Tab-separated table of C-alpha atoms and ligand atoms in Angstrom:
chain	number	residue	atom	x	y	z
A	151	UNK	CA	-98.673	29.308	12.718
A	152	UNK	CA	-96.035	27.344	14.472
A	153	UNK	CA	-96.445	26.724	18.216
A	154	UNK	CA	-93.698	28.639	20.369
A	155	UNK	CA	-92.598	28.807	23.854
A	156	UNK	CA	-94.346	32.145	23.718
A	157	UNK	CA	-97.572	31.265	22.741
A	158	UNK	CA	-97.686	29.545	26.521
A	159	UNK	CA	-97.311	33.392	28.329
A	160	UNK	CA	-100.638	34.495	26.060
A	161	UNK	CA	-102.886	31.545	26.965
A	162	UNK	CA	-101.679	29.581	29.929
A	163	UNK	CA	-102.279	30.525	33.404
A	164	UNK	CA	-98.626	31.631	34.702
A	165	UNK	CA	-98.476	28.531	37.579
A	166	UNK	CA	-95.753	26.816	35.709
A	167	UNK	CA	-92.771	28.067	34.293
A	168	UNK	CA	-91.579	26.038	31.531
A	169	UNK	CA	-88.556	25.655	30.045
A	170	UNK	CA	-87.585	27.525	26.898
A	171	UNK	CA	-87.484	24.618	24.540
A	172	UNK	CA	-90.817	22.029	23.258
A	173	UNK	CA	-90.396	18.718	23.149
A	174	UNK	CA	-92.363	17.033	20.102
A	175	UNK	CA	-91.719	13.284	20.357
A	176	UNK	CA	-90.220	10.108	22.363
A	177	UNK	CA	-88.738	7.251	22.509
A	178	UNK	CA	-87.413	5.083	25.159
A	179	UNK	CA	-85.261	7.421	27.059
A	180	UNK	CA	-84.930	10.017	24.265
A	181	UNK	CA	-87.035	13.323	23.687
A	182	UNK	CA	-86.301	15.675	20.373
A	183	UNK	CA	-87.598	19.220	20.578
A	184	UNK	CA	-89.207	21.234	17.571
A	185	UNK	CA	-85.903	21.799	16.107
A	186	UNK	CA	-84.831	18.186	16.320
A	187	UNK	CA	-82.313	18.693	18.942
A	188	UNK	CA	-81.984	15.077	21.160
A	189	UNK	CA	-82.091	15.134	24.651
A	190	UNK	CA	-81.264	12.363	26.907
A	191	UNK	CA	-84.461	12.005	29.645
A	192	UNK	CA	-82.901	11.926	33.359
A	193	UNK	CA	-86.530	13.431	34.480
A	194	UNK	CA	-88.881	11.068	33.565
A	195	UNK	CA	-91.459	13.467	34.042
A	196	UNK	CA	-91.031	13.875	37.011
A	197	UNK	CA	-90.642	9.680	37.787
A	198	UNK	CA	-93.562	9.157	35.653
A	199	UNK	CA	-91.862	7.216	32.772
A	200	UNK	CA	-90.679	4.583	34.570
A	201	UNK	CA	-90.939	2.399	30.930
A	202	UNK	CA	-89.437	5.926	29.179
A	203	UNK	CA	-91.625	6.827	26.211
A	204	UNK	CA	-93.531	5.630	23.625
A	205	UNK	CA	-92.708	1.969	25.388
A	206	UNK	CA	-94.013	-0.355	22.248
A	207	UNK	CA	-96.100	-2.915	25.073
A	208	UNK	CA	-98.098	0.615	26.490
A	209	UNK	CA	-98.544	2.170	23.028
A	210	UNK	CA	-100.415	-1.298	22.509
A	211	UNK	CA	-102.332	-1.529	25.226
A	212	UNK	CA	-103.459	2.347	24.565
A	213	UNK	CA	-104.903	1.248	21.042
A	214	UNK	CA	-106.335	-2.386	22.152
A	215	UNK	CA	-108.445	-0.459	24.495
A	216	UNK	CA	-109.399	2.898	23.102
A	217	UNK	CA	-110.912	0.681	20.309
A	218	UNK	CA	-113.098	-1.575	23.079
A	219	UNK	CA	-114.372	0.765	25.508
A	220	UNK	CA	-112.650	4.315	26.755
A	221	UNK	CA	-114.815	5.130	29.688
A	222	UNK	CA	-117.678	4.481	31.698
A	223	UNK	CA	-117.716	6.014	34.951
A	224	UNK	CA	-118.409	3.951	38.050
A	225	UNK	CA	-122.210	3.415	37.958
A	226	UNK	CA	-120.282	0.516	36.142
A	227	UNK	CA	-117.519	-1.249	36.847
A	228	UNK	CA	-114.855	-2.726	34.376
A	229	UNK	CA	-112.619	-5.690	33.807
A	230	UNK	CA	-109.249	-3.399	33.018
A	231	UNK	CA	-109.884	-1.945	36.739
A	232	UNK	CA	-110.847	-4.988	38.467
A	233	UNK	CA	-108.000	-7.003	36.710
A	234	UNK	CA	-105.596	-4.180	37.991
A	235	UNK	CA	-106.970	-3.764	41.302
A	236	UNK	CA	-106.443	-8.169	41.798
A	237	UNK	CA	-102.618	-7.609	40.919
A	238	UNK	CA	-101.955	-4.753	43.148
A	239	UNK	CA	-104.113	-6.594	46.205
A	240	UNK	CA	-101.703	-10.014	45.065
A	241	UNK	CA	-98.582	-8.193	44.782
A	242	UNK	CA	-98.516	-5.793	47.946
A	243	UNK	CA	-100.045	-6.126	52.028
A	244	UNK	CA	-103.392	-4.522	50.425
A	245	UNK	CA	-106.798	-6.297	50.480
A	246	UNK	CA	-108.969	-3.259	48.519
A	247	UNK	CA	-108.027	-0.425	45.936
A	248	UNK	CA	-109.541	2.991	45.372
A	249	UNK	CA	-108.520	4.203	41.984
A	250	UNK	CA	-108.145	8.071	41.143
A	251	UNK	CA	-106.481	10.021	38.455
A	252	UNK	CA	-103.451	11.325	40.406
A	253	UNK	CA	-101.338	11.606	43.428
A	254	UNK	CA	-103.116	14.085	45.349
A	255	UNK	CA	-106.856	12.826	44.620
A	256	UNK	CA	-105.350	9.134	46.100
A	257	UNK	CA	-103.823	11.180	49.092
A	258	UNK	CA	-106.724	12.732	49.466
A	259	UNK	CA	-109.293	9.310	49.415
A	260	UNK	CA	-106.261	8.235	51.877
A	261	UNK	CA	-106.781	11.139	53.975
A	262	UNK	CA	-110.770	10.930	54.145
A	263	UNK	CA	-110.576	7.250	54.856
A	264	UNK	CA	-108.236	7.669	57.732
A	265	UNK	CA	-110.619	11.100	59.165
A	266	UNK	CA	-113.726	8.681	58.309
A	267	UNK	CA	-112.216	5.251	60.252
A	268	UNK	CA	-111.509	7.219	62.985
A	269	UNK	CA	-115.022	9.026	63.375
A	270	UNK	CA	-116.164	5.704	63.177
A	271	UNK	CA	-114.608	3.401	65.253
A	272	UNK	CA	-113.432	6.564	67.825
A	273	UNK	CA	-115.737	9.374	67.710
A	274	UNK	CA	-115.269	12.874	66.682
A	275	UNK	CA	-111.973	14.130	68.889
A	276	UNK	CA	-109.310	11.497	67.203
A	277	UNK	CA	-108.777	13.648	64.059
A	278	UNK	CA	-105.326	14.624	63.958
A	279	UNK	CA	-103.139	14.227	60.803
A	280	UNK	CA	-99.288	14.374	61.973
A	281	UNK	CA	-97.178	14.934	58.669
A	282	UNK	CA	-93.533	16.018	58.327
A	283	UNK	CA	-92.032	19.335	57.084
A	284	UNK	CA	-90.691	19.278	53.527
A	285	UNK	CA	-93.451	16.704	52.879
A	286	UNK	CA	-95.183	16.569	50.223
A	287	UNK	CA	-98.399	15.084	49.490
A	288	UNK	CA	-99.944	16.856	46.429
A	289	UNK	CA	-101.702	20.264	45.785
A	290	UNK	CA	-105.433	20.075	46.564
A	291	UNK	CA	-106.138	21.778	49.552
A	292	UNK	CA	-106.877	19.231	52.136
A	293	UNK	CA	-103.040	17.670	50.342
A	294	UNK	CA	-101.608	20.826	50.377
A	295	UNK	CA	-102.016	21.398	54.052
A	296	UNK	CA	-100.966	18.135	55.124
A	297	UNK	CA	-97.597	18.641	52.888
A	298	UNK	CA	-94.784	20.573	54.757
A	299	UNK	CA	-94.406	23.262	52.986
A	300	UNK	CA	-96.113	26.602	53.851
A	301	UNK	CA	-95.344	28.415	50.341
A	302	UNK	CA	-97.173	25.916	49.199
A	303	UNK	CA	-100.244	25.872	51.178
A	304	UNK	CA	-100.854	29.687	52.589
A	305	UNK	CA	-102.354	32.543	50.896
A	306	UNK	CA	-105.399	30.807	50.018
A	307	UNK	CA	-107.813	31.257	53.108
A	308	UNK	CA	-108.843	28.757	56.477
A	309	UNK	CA	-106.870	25.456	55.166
A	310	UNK	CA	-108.159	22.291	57.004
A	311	UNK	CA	-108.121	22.019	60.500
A	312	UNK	CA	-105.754	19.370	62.922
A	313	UNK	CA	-102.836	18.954	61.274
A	314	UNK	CA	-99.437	19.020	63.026
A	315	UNK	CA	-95.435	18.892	61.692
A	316	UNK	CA	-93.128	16.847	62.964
A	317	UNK	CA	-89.224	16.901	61.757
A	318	UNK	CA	-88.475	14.121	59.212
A	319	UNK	CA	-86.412	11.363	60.322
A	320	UNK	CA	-86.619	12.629	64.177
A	321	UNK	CA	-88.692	10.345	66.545
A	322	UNK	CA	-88.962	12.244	69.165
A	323	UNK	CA	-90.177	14.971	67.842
A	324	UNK	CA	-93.388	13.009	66.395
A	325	UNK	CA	-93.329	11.033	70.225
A	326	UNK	CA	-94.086	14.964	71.158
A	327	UNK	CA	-97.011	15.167	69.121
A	328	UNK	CA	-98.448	11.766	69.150
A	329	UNK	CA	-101.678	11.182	71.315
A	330	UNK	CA	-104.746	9.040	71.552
A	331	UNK	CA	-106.282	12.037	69.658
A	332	UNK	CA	-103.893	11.110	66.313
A	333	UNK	CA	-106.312	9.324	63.207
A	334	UNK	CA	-103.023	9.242	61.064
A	335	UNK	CA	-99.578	9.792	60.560
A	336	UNK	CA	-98.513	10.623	56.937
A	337	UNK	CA	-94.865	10.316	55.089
A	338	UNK	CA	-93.061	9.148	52.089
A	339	UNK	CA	-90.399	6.867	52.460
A	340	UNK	CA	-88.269	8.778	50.423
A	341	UNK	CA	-88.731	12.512	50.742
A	342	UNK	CA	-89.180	13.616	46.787
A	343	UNK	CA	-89.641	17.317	46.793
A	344	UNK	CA	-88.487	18.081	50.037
A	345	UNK	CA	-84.687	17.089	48.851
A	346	UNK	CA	-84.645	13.276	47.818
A	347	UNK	CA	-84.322	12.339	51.484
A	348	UNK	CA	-85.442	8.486	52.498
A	349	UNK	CA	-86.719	7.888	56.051
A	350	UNK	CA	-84.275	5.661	58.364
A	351	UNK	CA	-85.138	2.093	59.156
A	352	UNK	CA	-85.410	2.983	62.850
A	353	UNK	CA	-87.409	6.034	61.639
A	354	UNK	CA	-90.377	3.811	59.497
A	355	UNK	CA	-90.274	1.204	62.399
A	356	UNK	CA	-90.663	4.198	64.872
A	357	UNK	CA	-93.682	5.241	63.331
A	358	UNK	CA	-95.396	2.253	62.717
A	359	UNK	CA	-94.637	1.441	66.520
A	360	UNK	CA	-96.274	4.547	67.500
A	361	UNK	CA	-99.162	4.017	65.519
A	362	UNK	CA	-99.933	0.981	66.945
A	363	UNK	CA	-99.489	2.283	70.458
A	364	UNK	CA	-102.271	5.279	69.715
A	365	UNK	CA	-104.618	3.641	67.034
A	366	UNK	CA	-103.634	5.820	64.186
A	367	UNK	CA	-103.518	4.278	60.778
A	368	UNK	CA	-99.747	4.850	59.258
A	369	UNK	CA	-100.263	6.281	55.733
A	370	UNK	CA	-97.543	5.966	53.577
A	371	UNK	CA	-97.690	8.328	50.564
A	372	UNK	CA	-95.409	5.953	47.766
A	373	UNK	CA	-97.008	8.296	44.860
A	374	UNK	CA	-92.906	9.226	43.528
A	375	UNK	CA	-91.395	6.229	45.052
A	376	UNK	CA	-93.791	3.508	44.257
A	377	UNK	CA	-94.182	1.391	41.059
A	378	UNK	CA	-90.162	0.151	41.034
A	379	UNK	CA	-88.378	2.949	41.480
A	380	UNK	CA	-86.315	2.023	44.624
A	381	UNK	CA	-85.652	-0.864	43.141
A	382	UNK	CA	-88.731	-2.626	44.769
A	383	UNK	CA	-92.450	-2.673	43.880
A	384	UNK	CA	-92.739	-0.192	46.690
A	385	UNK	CA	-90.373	1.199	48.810
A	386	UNK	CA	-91.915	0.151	51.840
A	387	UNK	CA	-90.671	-3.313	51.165
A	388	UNK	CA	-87.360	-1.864	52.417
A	389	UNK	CA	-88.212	-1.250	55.751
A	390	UNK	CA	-90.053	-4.648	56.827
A	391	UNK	CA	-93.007	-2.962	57.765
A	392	UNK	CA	-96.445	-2.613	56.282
A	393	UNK	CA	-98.358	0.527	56.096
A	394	UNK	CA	-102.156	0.807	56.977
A	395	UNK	CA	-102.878	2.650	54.037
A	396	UNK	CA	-100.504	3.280	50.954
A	397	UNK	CA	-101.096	5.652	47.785
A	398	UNK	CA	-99.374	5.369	44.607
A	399	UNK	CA	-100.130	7.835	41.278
A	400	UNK	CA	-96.988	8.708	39.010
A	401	UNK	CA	-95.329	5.543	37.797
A	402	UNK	CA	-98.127	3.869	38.092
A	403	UNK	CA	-99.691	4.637	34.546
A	404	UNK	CA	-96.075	4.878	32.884
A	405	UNK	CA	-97.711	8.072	31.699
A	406	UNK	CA	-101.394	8.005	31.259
A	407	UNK	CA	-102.952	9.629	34.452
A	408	UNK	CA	-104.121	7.313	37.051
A	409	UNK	CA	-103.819	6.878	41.001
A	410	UNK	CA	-104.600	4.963	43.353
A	411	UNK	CA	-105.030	3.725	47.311
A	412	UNK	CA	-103.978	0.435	48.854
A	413	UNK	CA	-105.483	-0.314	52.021
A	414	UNK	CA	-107.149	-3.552	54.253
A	415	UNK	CA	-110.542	-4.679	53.553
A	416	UNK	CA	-111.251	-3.608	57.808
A	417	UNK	CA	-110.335	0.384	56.769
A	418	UNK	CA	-111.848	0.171	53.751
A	419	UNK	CA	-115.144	-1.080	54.740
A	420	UNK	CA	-115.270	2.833	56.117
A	421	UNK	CA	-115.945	4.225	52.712
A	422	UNK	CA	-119.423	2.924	52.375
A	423	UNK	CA	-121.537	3.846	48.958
A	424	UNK	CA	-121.305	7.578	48.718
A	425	UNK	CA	-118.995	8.556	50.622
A	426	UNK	CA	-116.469	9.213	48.107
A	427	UNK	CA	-115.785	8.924	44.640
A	428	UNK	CA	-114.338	10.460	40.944
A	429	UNK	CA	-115.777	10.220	37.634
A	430	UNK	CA	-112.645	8.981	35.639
A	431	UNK	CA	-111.206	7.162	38.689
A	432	UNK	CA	-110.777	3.589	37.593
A	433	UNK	CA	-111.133	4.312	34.052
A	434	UNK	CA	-110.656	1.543	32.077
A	435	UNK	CA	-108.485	3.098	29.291
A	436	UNK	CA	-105.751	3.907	32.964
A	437	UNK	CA	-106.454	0.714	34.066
A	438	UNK	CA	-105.828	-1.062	30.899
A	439	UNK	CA	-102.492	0.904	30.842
A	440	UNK	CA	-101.575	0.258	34.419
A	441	UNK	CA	-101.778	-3.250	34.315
A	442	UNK	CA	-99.708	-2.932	31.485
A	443	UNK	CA	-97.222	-1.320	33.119
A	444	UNK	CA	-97.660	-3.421	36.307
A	445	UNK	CA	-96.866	-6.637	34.217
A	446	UNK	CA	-93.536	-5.266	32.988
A	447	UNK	CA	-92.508	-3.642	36.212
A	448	UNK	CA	-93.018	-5.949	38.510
A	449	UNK	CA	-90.526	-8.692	37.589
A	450	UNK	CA	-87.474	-9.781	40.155
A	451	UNK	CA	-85.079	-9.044	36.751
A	452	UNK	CA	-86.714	-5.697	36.196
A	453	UNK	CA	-85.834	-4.918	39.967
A	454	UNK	CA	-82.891	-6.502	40.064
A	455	UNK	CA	-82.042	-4.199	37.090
A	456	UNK	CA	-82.869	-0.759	39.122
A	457	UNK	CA	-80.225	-1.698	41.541
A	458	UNK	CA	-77.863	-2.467	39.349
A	459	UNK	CA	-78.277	0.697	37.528
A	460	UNK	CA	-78.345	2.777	40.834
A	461	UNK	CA	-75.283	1.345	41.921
A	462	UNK	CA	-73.748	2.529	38.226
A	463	UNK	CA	-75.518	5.618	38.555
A	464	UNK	CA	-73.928	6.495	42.365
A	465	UNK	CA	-70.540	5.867	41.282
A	466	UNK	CA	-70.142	7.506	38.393
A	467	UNK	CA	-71.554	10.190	40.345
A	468	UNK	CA	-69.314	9.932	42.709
A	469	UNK	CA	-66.377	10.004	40.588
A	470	UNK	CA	-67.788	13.468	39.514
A	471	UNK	CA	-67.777	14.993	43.030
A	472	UNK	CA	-63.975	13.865	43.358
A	473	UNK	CA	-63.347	15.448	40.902
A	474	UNK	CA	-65.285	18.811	41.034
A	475	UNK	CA	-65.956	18.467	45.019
A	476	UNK	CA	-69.836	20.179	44.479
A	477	UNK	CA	-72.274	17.696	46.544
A	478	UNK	CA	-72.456	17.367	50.264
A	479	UNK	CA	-74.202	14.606	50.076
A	480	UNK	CA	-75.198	11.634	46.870
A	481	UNK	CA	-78.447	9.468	48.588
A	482	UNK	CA	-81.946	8.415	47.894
A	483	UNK	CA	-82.693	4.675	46.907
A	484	UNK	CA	-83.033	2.730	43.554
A	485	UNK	CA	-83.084	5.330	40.656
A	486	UNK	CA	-84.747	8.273	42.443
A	487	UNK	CA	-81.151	9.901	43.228
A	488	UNK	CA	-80.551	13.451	44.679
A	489	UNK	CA	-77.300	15.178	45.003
A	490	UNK	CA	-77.143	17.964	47.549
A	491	UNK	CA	-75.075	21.110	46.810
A	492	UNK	CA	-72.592	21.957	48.910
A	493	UNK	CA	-72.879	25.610	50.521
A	494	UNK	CA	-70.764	27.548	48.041
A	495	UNK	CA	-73.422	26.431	45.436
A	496	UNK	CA	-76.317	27.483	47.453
A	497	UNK	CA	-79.591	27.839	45.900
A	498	UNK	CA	-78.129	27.006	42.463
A	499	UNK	CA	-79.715	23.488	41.781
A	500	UNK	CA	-81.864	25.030	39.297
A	501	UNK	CA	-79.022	26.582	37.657
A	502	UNK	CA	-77.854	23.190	36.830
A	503	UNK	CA	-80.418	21.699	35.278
A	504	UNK	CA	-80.847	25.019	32.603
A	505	UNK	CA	-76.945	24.391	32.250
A	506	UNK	CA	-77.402	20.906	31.618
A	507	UNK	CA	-80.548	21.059	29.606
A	508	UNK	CA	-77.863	23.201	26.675
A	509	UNK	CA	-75.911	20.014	27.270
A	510	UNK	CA	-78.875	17.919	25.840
A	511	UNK	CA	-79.726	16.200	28.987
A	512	UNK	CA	-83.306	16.660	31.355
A	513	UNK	CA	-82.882	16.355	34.996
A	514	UNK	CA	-84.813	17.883	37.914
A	515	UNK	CA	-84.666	19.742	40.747
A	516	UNK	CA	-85.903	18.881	44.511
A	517	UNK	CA	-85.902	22.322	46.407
A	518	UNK	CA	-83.149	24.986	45.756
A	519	UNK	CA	-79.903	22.694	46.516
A	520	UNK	CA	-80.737	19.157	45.176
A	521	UNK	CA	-80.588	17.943	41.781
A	522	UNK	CA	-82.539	15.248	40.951
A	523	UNK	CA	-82.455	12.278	39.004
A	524	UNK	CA	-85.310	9.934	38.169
A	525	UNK	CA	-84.857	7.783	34.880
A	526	UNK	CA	-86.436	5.255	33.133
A	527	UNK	CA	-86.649	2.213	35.394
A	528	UNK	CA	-84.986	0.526	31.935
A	529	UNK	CA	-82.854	3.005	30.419
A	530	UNK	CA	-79.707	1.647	28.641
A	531	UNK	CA	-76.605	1.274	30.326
A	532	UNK	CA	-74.375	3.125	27.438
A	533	UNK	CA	-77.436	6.136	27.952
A	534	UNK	CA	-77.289	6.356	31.236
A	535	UNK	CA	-73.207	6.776	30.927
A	536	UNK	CA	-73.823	9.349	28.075
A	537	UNK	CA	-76.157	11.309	30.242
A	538	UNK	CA	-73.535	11.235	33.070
A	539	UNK	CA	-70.824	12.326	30.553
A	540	UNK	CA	-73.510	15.717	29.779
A	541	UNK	CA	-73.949	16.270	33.984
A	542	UNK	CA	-70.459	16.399	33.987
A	543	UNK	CA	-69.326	18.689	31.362
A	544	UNK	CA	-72.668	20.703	32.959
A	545	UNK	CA	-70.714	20.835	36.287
A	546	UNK	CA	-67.537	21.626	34.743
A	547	UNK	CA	-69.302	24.605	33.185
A	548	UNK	CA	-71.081	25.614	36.146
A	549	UNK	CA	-67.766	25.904	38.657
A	550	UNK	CA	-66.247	27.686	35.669
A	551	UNK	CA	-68.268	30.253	36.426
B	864	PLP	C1	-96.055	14.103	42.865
B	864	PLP	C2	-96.435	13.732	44.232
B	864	PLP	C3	-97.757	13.904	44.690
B	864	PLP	C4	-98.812	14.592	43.873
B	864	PLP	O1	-99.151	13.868	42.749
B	864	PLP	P1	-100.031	14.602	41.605
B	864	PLP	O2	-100.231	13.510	40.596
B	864	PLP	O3	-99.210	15.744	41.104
B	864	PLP	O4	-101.271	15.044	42.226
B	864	PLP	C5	-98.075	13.456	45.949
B	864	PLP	N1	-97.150	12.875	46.725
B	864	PLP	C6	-95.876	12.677	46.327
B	864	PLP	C7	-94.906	11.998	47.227
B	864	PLP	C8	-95.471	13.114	45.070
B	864	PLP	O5	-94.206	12.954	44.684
């Protein structure tokens, strides 16, 4: 029997609501569904692909290492992980790495650390976790709650204790907050979920101002904007500040689960043997992958390359909204790009990516009125035009309507 969209209502748990087509195979920044149709990959799964898919050097390093050694678990260590881990301590302000399998098991390691450092070096009142509405941080519970999003995080019992909200991008209301009493404040540079919105410069060197002032470690969660996509290795490299502690999932595996947490050998020392820990974190089949990935990524013409490509990207885009006046607002940095809708289109983002998905092009939402756009961090220049051709008959066809 053939596998339809269907079959996922009888089986799955209902969490997800996929779209009505399944796509069967890759290539670079190409997917074709069951019945062959093409589709031109704007989502990246969700900024996972940075390389797009099937890249030739990943599907390589896949098979070199699921014919040496898939897993061990960390009563041993590996050489994929520990190669991986010396990169990322070279290549950004971290000393150690904690590896996981995903964003919201690094947030969380982040998270611990930060409740753990402060326990240790404070005592047991400085516990506070300030975050910022619309965050969003991942969906285990302790994640969940720290994200900025009730939906999200209510209806399932007690959540975690002393965490606070402050408004993105809005100093003084985290100055209100702030005390002696604060372990950690969390954000992403660029807001992913909550609307593709990046923090201000004075906003970043706000924070990590007022974190020095109180002792609190400045987490920054770089799980959707890390790995190239702003057109750096991380986004904080925008801002000329350095974070305390730094997460990073997504990208990071070009597709093959893996996270992981960036942080200074004096934090880290906090998570002493047993403290914390994963089966498959750091295993070296994801490792193996993500240094892969690192290797390609993090080149000056590969970054180079984003920039030029977002700069394509916002103008063509802009030559849309001239001409069909439907975005407020075009922002975000590198090639994470969100277009906010203007009122008359309220609550239709969604809309427009079913619309554009007949059109034979992927692209995402971020909330109800942003579309979002997160392509490969290499995707062709004559692709990205053709996609940009499909978003605009899309739009034409949408203020038809
Ligand atoms: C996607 C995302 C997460 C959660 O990552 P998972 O791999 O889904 O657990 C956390 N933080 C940010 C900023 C994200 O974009």
């Amino acid at each position: 029997m053939p596998i339809n969209r269907a079959d996922f209502d009888n089986v799955m748990v209902p969490n997800y609501a996929p779209a009505n087509i399944i796509p069967v195979r890759g290539e670079g920044s190409y997917l074709w569904d069951q019945a062959g149709n093409k589709y031109i990959d704007f989502a990246g799964g969700i900024a996972v692909n940075c390389l797009g898919h099937c890249h030739p050097k990943l599907v390589e390093a896949v098979q070199r290492q699921a014919s040496k050694v898939w897993h061990l678990a960390n009563v041993m260590t590996n050489e994929p992980a520990i190669r991986l881990a010396t990169k990322m301590t070279n290549d950004t302000f971290g000393e150690k790495v904690y590896f996981a399998n995903s964003g919201a098991e690094s947030n969380e390691a982040a998270l611990k650390l930060a409740r753990r450092w402060a326990l240790d070096n404070y005592g047991p009142e400085k516990s506070q976790i300030i975050s910022f509405k619309k965050g969003f941080h991942g969906r285990t519970f302790f994640t969940v709650s720290v994200g900025g999003q009730a939906s999200y995080s209510d209806g399932f019992g007690p959540k975690p204790g002393d965490i606070v909200h402050a408004e993105f991008n809005n100093l003084d209301s985290l100055k209100e907050l702030i005390s002696d009493k604060t372990c950690a404040v969390v954000l992403e540079p660029v807001q992913g979920e909550g609307g593709v919105l990046p923090a201000t410069t004075e906003f970043m060197s706000g924070i990590r101002r007022l974190c020095n002032n109180h002792n609190a470690l400045m987490i920054l969660d770089e799980v959707q904007t890390g790995v190239g996509r702003t057109g750096k290795l991380y986004a904080y490299e925008h801002y000329g500040i350095t974070p305390d502690i730094l997460t990073t999932a997504k990208a990071l595996g070009g597709g093959f689960p893996i996270g992981a947490m960036i942080t200074t050998t004096d934090i880290a020392k906090h998570l002493k043997p047993g403290t914390h820990g994963s089966t498959y974190g750091g295993n070296p089949l994801a490792c193996h992958v993500a240094e892969t990935v690192w290797d390609i990524v993090n080149q000056p013409e590969l970054l180079a390359e984003v920039e030029r490509k977002s700069g394509l990207m916002v103008e063509r885009l802009q030559q849309i909204n001239n001409r069909y006046k439907v975005f407020k607002n075009i922002r975000g940095k590198g090639l994470l790009i969100g277009c906010e809708l203007i009122d008359t289109l309220n609550g239709r983002a969604k809309e427009i990516v079913n619309e554009a998905l007949n059109q034979g092009l992927m692209i995402l939402v971020a909330g109800a009125n942003v579309v979002r756009f997160a392509p490969s961090l290499i995707i062709e220049d004559q692709t990205l035009s053709d996609g940009l051709d499909a978003f605009e008959k899309t739009l034409a066809l949408i203020t038809e309507k």
